[in-house]
Short mmCIF file of N, CA and C in Angstrom, two decimals:
data_model
loop_
_atom_site.label_atom_id
_atom_site.label_comp_id
_atom_site.label_asym_id
_atom_site.label_seq_id
_atom_site.Cartn_x
_atom_site.Cartn_y
_atom_site.Cartn_z
N ILE A 17 -2.16 -10.76 -6.29
CA ILE A 17 -0.93 -11.43 -6.73
C ILE A 17 -0.58 -10.71 -8.13
N PRO A 18 -1.44 -10.48 -8.62
CA PRO A 18 -0.46 -10.37 -10.29
C PRO A 18 0.03 -8.55 -10.06
N GLY A 19 -0.86 -7.93 -9.25
CA GLY A 19 -0.75 -6.77 -8.76
C GLY A 19 0.81 -6.87 -8.12
N ALA A 20 1.59 -7.90 -8.10
CA ALA A 20 2.81 -7.73 -6.69
C ALA A 20 3.81 -7.99 -7.02
N ILE A 21 2.76 -9.16 -8.46
CA ILE A 21 4.07 -9.76 -8.83
C ILE A 21 5.32 -8.79 -9.62
N PRO A 22 4.79 -7.70 -10.27
CA PRO A 22 5.94 -6.91 -11.46
C PRO A 22 7.33 -6.18 -10.57
N PHE A 23 6.85 -6.06 -9.02
CA PHE A 23 7.68 -5.58 -7.77
C PHE A 23 8.93 -7.13 -7.83
N MET A 24 8.56 -7.37 -7.30
CA MET A 24 9.64 -9.20 -6.43
C MET A 24 10.33 -10.18 -8.59
N LEU A 25 9.26 -9.44 -9.66
CA LEU A 25 10.52 -10.48 -11.00
C LEU A 25 11.23 -9.36 -11.73
N GLY A 26 11.17 -7.30 -11.07
CA GLY A 26 12.05 -6.38 -11.05
C GLY A 26 13.63 -6.78 -10.33
N TRP A 27 13.33 -7.52 -8.80
CA TRP A 27 14.22 -7.90 -8.36
C TRP A 27 14.81 -8.89 -8.63
N VAL A 28 14.31 -10.32 -9.26
CA VAL A 28 14.73 -11.82 -9.51
C VAL A 28 15.38 -10.68 -11.18
N ALA A 29 15.38 -10.18 -11.69
CA ALA A 29 15.95 -10.08 -13.42
C ALA A 29 17.03 -9.58 -13.20
N ALA A 30 16.79 -8.53 -11.95
CA ALA A 30 18.00 -7.56 -11.71
C ALA A 30 19.25 -8.15 -11.76
N THR A 31 18.80 -9.20 -10.35
CA THR A 31 19.42 -10.07 -9.88
C THR A 31 19.99 -11.13 -10.60
N ASN A 32 18.83 -11.75 -10.60
CA ASN A 32 19.22 -12.91 -11.01
C ASN A 32 18.87 -14.43 -9.50
N ASP A 33 18.64 -13.80 -8.61
CA ASP A 33 18.61 -14.37 -6.84
C ASP A 33 17.04 -14.23 -6.74
N PHE A 34 16.08 -15.54 -6.78
CA PHE A 34 15.36 -15.58 -5.38
C PHE A 34 15.07 -15.40 -4.16
N GLY A 35 14.59 -14.66 -3.54
CA GLY A 35 14.80 -14.82 -2.49
C GLY A 35 14.25 -14.11 -1.24
N ILE A 36 14.74 -13.39 -0.47
CA ILE A 36 14.09 -13.13 1.12
C ILE A 36 13.29 -11.57 0.41
N GLU A 37 14.27 -11.16 -0.94
CA GLU A 37 14.66 -9.46 -0.97
C GLU A 37 13.18 -9.49 -1.76
N PRO A 38 12.91 -10.66 -3.35
CA PRO A 38 11.65 -10.29 -3.79
C PRO A 38 10.72 -10.06 -3.52
N GLY A 39 10.88 -11.12 -2.40
CA GLY A 39 9.34 -11.76 -1.40
C GLY A 39 8.88 -10.34 -0.41
N THR A 40 10.01 -9.37 0.30
CA THR A 40 9.57 -8.49 0.85
C THR A 40 8.72 -7.25 -0.03
N LEU A 41 9.29 -7.35 -1.62
CA LEU A 41 8.88 -6.62 -2.12
C LEU A 41 7.71 -6.08 -2.67
N PHE A 42 7.71 -7.94 -2.76
CA PHE A 42 6.15 -8.47 -3.46
C PHE A 42 4.71 -8.49 -1.97
N ALA A 43 5.25 -8.78 -1.24
CA ALA A 43 4.56 -8.03 0.46
C ALA A 43 4.33 -6.74 0.51
N LEU A 44 5.41 -5.91 0.23
CA LEU A 44 4.91 -4.62 0.21
C LEU A 44 3.55 -4.36 -0.61
N GLN A 45 4.02 -4.60 -1.99
CA GLN A 45 3.78 -4.24 -2.81
C GLN A 45 1.50 -4.67 -2.92
N PHE A 46 1.77 -6.10 -2.51
CA PHE A 46 0.73 -6.90 -2.05
C PHE A 46 0.11 -5.84 -0.76
N PHE A 47 0.19 -5.59 0.14
CA PHE A 47 -0.54 -5.24 0.82
C PHE A 47 -1.33 -4.01 0.52
N TRP A 48 -0.15 -2.86 -0.33
CA TRP A 48 -0.68 -1.98 -0.18
C TRP A 48 -2.00 -2.15 -1.49
N GLN A 49 -1.98 -2.93 -2.56
CA GLN A 49 -2.87 -2.70 -3.37
C GLN A 49 -4.06 -2.49 -2.73
N PHE A 50 -4.18 -3.58 -1.70
CA PHE A 50 -5.94 -3.12 -0.95
C PHE A 50 -6.62 -2.12 -0.19
N PRO A 51 -5.67 -1.37 0.41
CA PRO A 51 -6.69 -0.16 0.33
C PRO A 51 -6.44 1.05 -0.73
N HIS A 52 -5.91 0.26 -1.65
CA HIS A 52 -5.66 1.22 -3.07
C HIS A 52 -6.68 1.05 -3.64
N PHE A 53 -6.86 -0.69 -4.21
CA PHE A 53 -7.91 -1.12 -4.86
C PHE A 53 -9.21 -0.56 -4.27
N TRP A 54 -9.22 -0.84 -2.88
CA TRP A 54 -11.35 -0.87 -2.10
C TRP A 54 -11.47 1.01 -2.31
N ALA A 55 -10.40 1.45 -1.88
CA ALA A 55 -10.88 3.13 -2.46
C ALA A 55 -11.56 3.44 -3.66
N ILE A 56 -10.57 2.45 -4.08
CA ILE A 56 -11.58 2.77 -6.08
C ILE A 56 -12.72 2.04 -5.45
N GLY A 57 -12.94 0.85 -5.34
CA GLY A 57 -14.44 0.11 -5.15
C GLY A 57 -15.29 1.09 -4.66
N TRP A 58 -14.50 2.04 -3.46
CA TRP A 58 -15.09 2.81 -2.63
C TRP A 58 -15.91 3.58 -3.84
N PHE A 59 -15.52 4.91 -4.47
CA PHE A 59 -16.34 5.72 -5.37
C PHE A 59 -16.09 5.36 -5.82
N LEU A 60 -16.47 4.47 -6.36
CA LEU A 60 -16.88 3.70 -7.82
C LEU A 60 -18.10 2.63 -7.53
N PHE A 61 -18.36 3.35 -6.24
CA PHE A 61 -19.48 1.91 -5.44
C PHE A 61 -20.38 1.52 -6.52
N GLU A 62 -21.59 2.82 -6.93
CA GLU A 62 -22.43 2.53 -7.84
C GLU A 62 -22.36 2.06 -9.13
N ASP A 63 -21.01 2.45 -10.05
CA ASP A 63 -20.67 2.62 -11.16
C ASP A 63 -20.31 0.34 -11.01
N TYR A 64 -19.49 -0.16 -10.22
CA TYR A 64 -19.74 -1.18 -9.91
C TYR A 64 -20.69 -1.61 -9.45
N LYS A 65 -21.18 -1.58 -9.29
CA LYS A 65 -23.09 -2.27 -8.22
C LYS A 65 -24.03 -2.37 -9.94
N LYS A 66 -23.72 -1.34 -10.92
CA LYS A 66 -24.88 -0.90 -11.72
C LYS A 66 -23.68 -2.81 -12.91
N GLY A 67 -22.56 -2.51 -13.21
CA GLY A 67 -22.10 -3.73 -13.36
C GLY A 67 -22.33 -5.20 -12.97
N GLY A 68 -22.79 -5.16 -11.60
CA GLY A 68 -22.27 -6.41 -10.91
C GLY A 68 -21.85 -7.08 -9.84
N PHE A 69 -21.11 -5.86 -9.72
CA PHE A 69 -20.01 -6.38 -9.62
C PHE A 69 -19.64 -5.68 -7.80
N PHE A 70 -19.00 -6.47 -6.81
CA PHE A 70 -19.25 -5.96 -5.84
C PHE A 70 -17.59 -6.31 -5.08
N MET A 71 -17.08 -4.77 -4.68
CA MET A 71 -15.42 -4.63 -5.48
C MET A 71 -14.53 -4.59 -4.05
N LEU A 72 -15.70 -4.41 -2.51
CA LEU A 72 -15.27 -4.33 -1.66
C LEU A 72 -15.65 -5.11 -0.41
N PRO A 73 -15.06 -5.61 0.72
CA PRO A 73 -14.12 -6.94 1.32
C PRO A 73 -15.88 -6.85 2.08
N THR A 74 -16.83 -6.17 2.49
CA THR A 74 -18.51 -6.36 2.93
C THR A 74 -18.95 -6.35 2.33
N GLY A 75 -19.24 -5.61 0.33
CA GLY A 75 -19.78 -5.48 -0.47
C GLY A 75 -20.68 -4.55 -0.34
N LYS A 76 -20.13 -3.64 0.75
CA LYS A 76 -20.91 -1.90 0.75
C LYS A 76 -20.04 -1.21 1.25
N GLN A 77 -19.88 0.23 1.08
CA GLN A 77 -19.67 1.27 1.75
C GLN A 77 -19.71 1.18 2.86
N ASP A 78 -18.86 0.23 4.23
CA ASP A 78 -19.47 0.90 5.93
C ASP A 78 -18.08 0.47 6.53
N ARG A 79 -18.45 0.78 8.27
CA ARG A 79 -17.42 0.57 8.83
C ARG A 79 -16.18 -0.77 8.69
N GLY A 80 -16.36 -2.04 7.73
CA GLY A 80 -15.82 -2.84 8.04
C GLY A 80 -14.22 -2.96 7.33
N THR A 81 -15.76 -1.96 5.68
CA THR A 81 -14.69 -2.08 4.96
C THR A 81 -13.00 -0.70 5.22
N ALA A 82 -14.03 -0.25 5.76
CA ALA A 82 -12.65 1.26 5.91
C ALA A 82 -12.23 0.47 7.10
N VAL A 83 -12.19 -0.50 8.52
CA VAL A 83 -11.36 -0.60 9.20
C VAL A 83 -10.64 -1.63 8.51
N GLN A 84 -10.72 -2.59 7.64
CA GLN A 84 -10.37 -3.20 6.75
C GLN A 84 -8.91 -2.82 6.31
N ILE A 85 -9.38 -1.57 5.23
CA ILE A 85 -8.69 -0.43 4.81
C ILE A 85 -7.03 -0.11 6.13
N ILE A 86 -7.77 0.29 6.85
CA ILE A 86 -6.83 1.20 7.73
C ILE A 86 -6.46 -0.20 8.36
N MET A 87 -6.68 -1.48 8.89
CA MET A 87 -5.39 -2.76 8.67
C MET A 87 -4.39 -2.72 7.35
N TYR A 88 -4.54 -3.02 6.40
CA TYR A 88 -3.66 -3.51 5.27
C TYR A 88 -3.10 -2.04 5.18
N THR A 89 -3.52 -1.08 6.04
CA THR A 89 -2.70 0.14 5.15
C THR A 89 -1.37 -0.33 6.94
N ILE A 90 -1.48 -0.48 7.63
CA ILE A 90 -0.69 -0.60 8.91
C ILE A 90 0.33 -1.75 8.19
N TRP A 91 -0.82 -2.73 8.44
CA TRP A 91 0.35 -3.68 7.14
C TRP A 91 1.66 -3.67 6.52
N THR A 92 1.17 -2.44 5.43
CA THR A 92 1.14 -1.70 4.18
C THR A 92 3.08 -1.08 5.42
N ILE A 93 2.77 -0.48 6.09
CA ILE A 93 4.01 0.40 6.78
C ILE A 93 4.99 -0.04 7.42
N LEU A 94 4.27 -1.49 7.57
CA LEU A 94 5.22 -2.81 8.70
C LEU A 94 6.26 -3.07 7.54
N VAL A 95 5.53 -3.46 6.72
CA VAL A 95 6.59 -4.36 5.59
C VAL A 95 7.23 -3.38 5.05
N SER A 96 7.08 -2.13 4.83
CA SER A 96 7.47 -0.69 4.02
C SER A 96 8.96 -0.83 4.68
N ILE A 97 8.62 -0.47 6.08
CA ILE A 97 10.52 -0.55 6.33
C ILE A 97 10.91 -1.90 7.23
N ILE A 98 10.65 -2.77 7.02
CA ILE A 98 11.04 -4.21 7.34
C ILE A 98 12.58 -3.69 7.50
N PRO A 99 13.59 -4.09 5.93
CA PRO A 99 14.58 -3.68 5.81
C PRO A 99 14.98 -3.10 6.48
N VAL A 100 15.16 -2.53 7.42
CA VAL A 100 16.26 -1.07 7.90
C VAL A 100 16.93 -2.24 9.12
N PHE A 101 15.80 -3.50 9.75
CA PHE A 101 16.14 -4.09 10.65
C PHE A 101 16.93 -5.75 9.64
N GLY A 102 17.47 -4.99 9.02
CA GLY A 102 18.37 -6.58 8.82
C GLY A 102 17.32 -7.69 8.05
N PHE A 103 16.99 -7.66 8.44
CA PHE A 103 16.01 -9.01 8.01
C PHE A 103 16.58 -9.30 7.05
N THR A 104 15.90 -8.38 5.45
CA THR A 104 15.18 -8.47 4.67
C THR A 104 16.48 -9.06 3.25
N GLY A 105 17.95 -10.05 3.70
CA GLY A 105 18.95 -9.94 2.99
C GLY A 105 19.97 -9.32 2.63
N LYS A 106 19.56 -8.82 0.97
CA LYS A 106 20.30 -7.30 0.49
C LYS A 106 19.78 -6.86 0.10
N LEU A 107 18.43 -7.18 0.81
CA LEU A 107 17.31 -5.09 0.81
C LEU A 107 17.44 -4.23 1.74
N HIS A 108 18.40 -3.59 1.92
CA HIS A 108 18.59 -2.55 3.06
C HIS A 108 18.26 -1.54 3.24
N LEU A 109 17.47 -0.99 4.07
CA LEU A 109 17.19 0.25 4.38
C LEU A 109 17.92 1.60 5.34
N SER A 110 18.84 2.75 4.78
CA SER A 110 18.98 2.95 6.25
C SER A 110 17.89 4.13 7.15
N VAL A 111 18.60 4.46 8.24
CA VAL A 111 17.38 4.97 9.60
C VAL A 111 16.73 5.69 8.49
N ILE A 112 17.56 6.60 7.77
CA ILE A 112 16.78 8.27 7.64
C ILE A 112 15.74 7.78 6.71
N ALA A 113 15.71 6.82 6.06
CA ALA A 113 14.94 6.37 4.26
C ALA A 113 13.94 5.45 5.54
N ALA A 114 14.37 3.81 6.37
CA ALA A 114 13.30 4.18 7.02
C ALA A 114 12.10 4.75 7.34
N CYS A 115 12.71 6.81 7.72
CA CYS A 115 11.89 7.63 8.56
C CYS A 115 11.39 7.87 7.62
N ILE A 116 11.60 7.93 6.57
CA ILE A 116 10.71 8.91 5.88
C ILE A 116 9.65 8.59 4.44
N VAL A 117 9.91 6.57 5.03
CA VAL A 117 8.88 5.45 4.32
C VAL A 117 8.08 5.68 5.14
N PHE A 118 8.06 5.45 6.31
CA PHE A 118 7.25 5.30 7.78
C PHE A 118 6.97 6.35 8.10
N VAL A 119 6.76 7.91 7.85
CA VAL A 119 6.74 9.05 7.52
C VAL A 119 5.15 8.75 6.76
N LEU A 120 5.56 8.76 5.41
CA LEU A 120 4.92 8.40 4.35
C LEU A 120 3.54 7.69 5.09
N GLY A 121 3.75 6.46 4.66
CA GLY A 121 2.78 5.31 5.68
C GLY A 121 1.86 5.96 7.16
N LEU A 122 2.12 7.10 7.14
CA LEU A 122 1.40 8.10 8.31
C LEU A 122 0.70 8.09 7.66
N VAL A 123 0.82 8.81 6.81
CA VAL A 123 0.28 10.22 5.76
C VAL A 123 -0.90 8.72 5.53
N LEU A 124 -0.51 7.84 4.72
CA LEU A 124 -1.18 7.22 3.90
C LEU A 124 -2.33 6.37 4.77
N LEU A 125 -1.85 6.68 6.15
CA LEU A 125 -2.75 6.05 7.25
C LEU A 125 -3.90 7.12 7.53
N PHE A 126 -3.39 8.47 7.74
CA PHE A 126 -4.17 9.51 7.76
C PHE A 126 -5.32 9.16 7.25
N TYR A 127 -5.06 9.23 6.22
CA TYR A 127 -6.39 9.58 5.16
C TYR A 127 -6.97 7.81 5.16
N ALA A 128 -6.74 6.74 4.94
CA ALA A 128 -7.45 6.03 5.59
C ALA A 128 -8.49 6.04 6.67
N ILE A 129 -7.93 6.64 8.22
CA ILE A 129 -8.81 7.01 9.08
C ILE A 129 -9.70 7.73 8.88
N GLU A 130 -9.32 9.05 7.68
CA GLU A 130 -9.84 10.14 7.15
C GLU A 130 -11.20 9.07 6.81
N LEU A 131 -10.68 8.23 6.00
CA LEU A 131 -11.88 7.68 5.46
C LEU A 131 -13.20 7.06 6.32
N PHE A 132 -12.36 6.34 7.27
CA PHE A 132 -13.14 5.46 8.32
C PHE A 132 -14.42 6.76 8.88
N LYS A 133 -13.43 8.17 9.56
CA LYS A 133 -14.68 9.06 10.12
C LYS A 133 -15.22 9.69 9.56
N LYS A 134 -15.04 9.95 7.97
CA LYS A 134 -16.36 10.32 6.56
C LYS A 134 -16.99 9.36 5.83
N MET A 135 -16.63 8.65 5.79
CA MET A 135 -17.45 7.57 5.33
C MET A 135 -18.03 7.39 3.93
N THR A 136 -16.99 9.19 3.34
CA THR A 136 -17.76 9.07 1.90
C THR A 136 -16.78 9.53 0.59
N THR A 137 -17.62 9.30 -0.25
CA THR A 137 -16.65 9.14 -1.51
C THR A 137 -15.99 9.93 -1.89
N LYS A 138 -16.05 11.50 -1.18
CA LYS A 138 -14.47 12.07 -1.48
C LYS A 138 -13.38 11.74 -0.43
N ALA A 139 -13.60 11.60 0.79
CA ALA A 139 -12.55 10.68 1.78
C ALA A 139 -11.84 9.86 0.74
N ALA A 140 -12.63 9.10 -0.57
CA ALA A 140 -12.32 7.72 -0.99
C ALA A 140 -11.32 7.86 -1.44
N ARG A 141 -11.60 8.85 -2.63
CA ARG A 141 -10.69 9.08 -3.66
C ARG A 141 -9.55 10.18 -2.99
N GLN A 142 -9.58 10.77 -2.16
CA GLN A 142 -8.69 11.90 -1.58
C GLN A 142 -7.62 10.19 -1.67
N LEU A 143 -7.65 9.25 -0.01
CA LEU A 143 -7.07 7.97 -0.36
C LEU A 143 -6.91 6.95 -1.36
N MET A 144 -7.62 7.12 -2.47
CA MET A 144 -6.32 6.68 -3.50
C MET A 144 -5.80 7.34 -4.28
N LEU A 145 -5.90 8.60 -4.39
CA LEU A 145 -4.80 9.81 -4.34
C LEU A 145 -3.31 9.62 -4.15
N ILE A 146 -3.65 9.72 -2.37
CA ILE A 146 -2.46 9.46 -1.47
C ILE A 146 -1.60 7.91 -1.62
N SER A 147 -2.51 7.28 -2.49
CA SER A 147 -1.98 5.78 -2.25
C SER A 147 -1.31 5.45 -3.36
N VAL A 148 -1.26 5.73 -4.09
CA VAL A 148 -0.92 6.49 -6.04
C VAL A 148 0.91 7.69 -4.84
N LEU A 149 0.91 8.00 -4.51
CA LEU A 149 1.67 9.38 -3.53
C LEU A 149 2.47 7.97 -3.86
N TYR A 150 1.36 7.12 -2.29
CA TYR A 150 2.99 6.71 -1.39
C TYR A 150 3.86 5.84 -2.07
N ILE A 151 2.84 4.60 -2.70
CA ILE A 151 3.57 3.77 -3.84
C ILE A 151 4.59 4.06 -4.77
N THR A 152 4.97 5.58 -5.24
CA THR A 152 5.33 6.56 -6.15
C THR A 152 6.57 6.23 -5.14
N PHE A 153 6.36 7.28 -4.02
CA PHE A 153 7.43 7.64 -3.22
C PHE A 153 8.54 6.89 -2.71
N VAL A 154 7.52 5.52 -1.75
CA VAL A 154 8.94 4.70 -1.54
C VAL A 154 9.62 3.98 -2.05
N GLN A 155 8.78 4.33 -3.10
CA GLN A 155 9.69 2.82 -4.26
C GLN A 155 11.05 4.10 -4.05
N ILE A 156 10.58 6.02 -5.09
CA ILE A 156 11.34 6.30 -4.78
C ILE A 156 12.97 6.44 -3.98
N VAL A 157 12.48 6.24 -3.16
CA VAL A 157 13.52 6.33 -1.55
C VAL A 157 13.89 5.50 -1.70
N TYR A 158 13.63 3.92 -1.96
CA TYR A 158 14.28 2.45 -2.02
C TYR A 158 15.41 3.17 -2.93
N VAL A 159 15.20 3.27 -3.78
CA VAL A 159 15.67 3.19 -5.22
C VAL A 159 17.08 3.70 -4.36
N ILE A 160 16.46 5.37 -3.80
CA ILE A 160 17.92 6.55 -4.29
C ILE A 160 18.82 6.76 -3.00
N ASP A 161 17.88 5.73 -1.88
CA ASP A 161 18.60 4.90 -0.62
C ASP A 161 19.58 3.76 -0.54
N LYS A 162 19.81 3.52 -2.00
CA LYS A 162 20.89 2.08 -2.05
C LYS A 162 21.87 3.00 -2.18
N PHE A 163 21.79 3.62 -3.64
CA PHE A 163 23.31 4.50 -3.79
C PHE A 163 23.69 5.26 -2.73
N ILE A 164 23.14 6.23 -2.88
CA ILE A 164 23.24 7.03 -1.29
C ILE A 164 24.35 7.00 -0.20
N ARG A 165 24.04 5.37 0.15
CA ARG A 165 24.90 4.47 1.01
C ARG A 165 26.14 3.91 1.01
#
């Protein structure tokens, strides 16, 4: 929850309004953080283990964790394109922007599936890096789309 609050608070601070818009932004960041942090937990598994921390949902680098990463990635993609359907109040997304965000999500999903298939530290590191690019570009697309419509 703490990682998803900044999106929400940014909207509330800019608009002085709390509604579905900041909730949607919160949900996007909330679902995104699981594939991101579980990828980190995967490739730093031994370091966390030495410290007595088990950061993965199953506690180990297994298919169960990889499946959960894929599922949260899918939720992230779905939440990211919801604004194109007009259900999110003043938070709108054009069809072109939604297509761009969807393609970005498919790239993220590709790397999540690669982790499932390969089960390697390298695949987890790649997923983590792609997840950072994903959330950065999604935010950029959301902002640019608001000003070019």
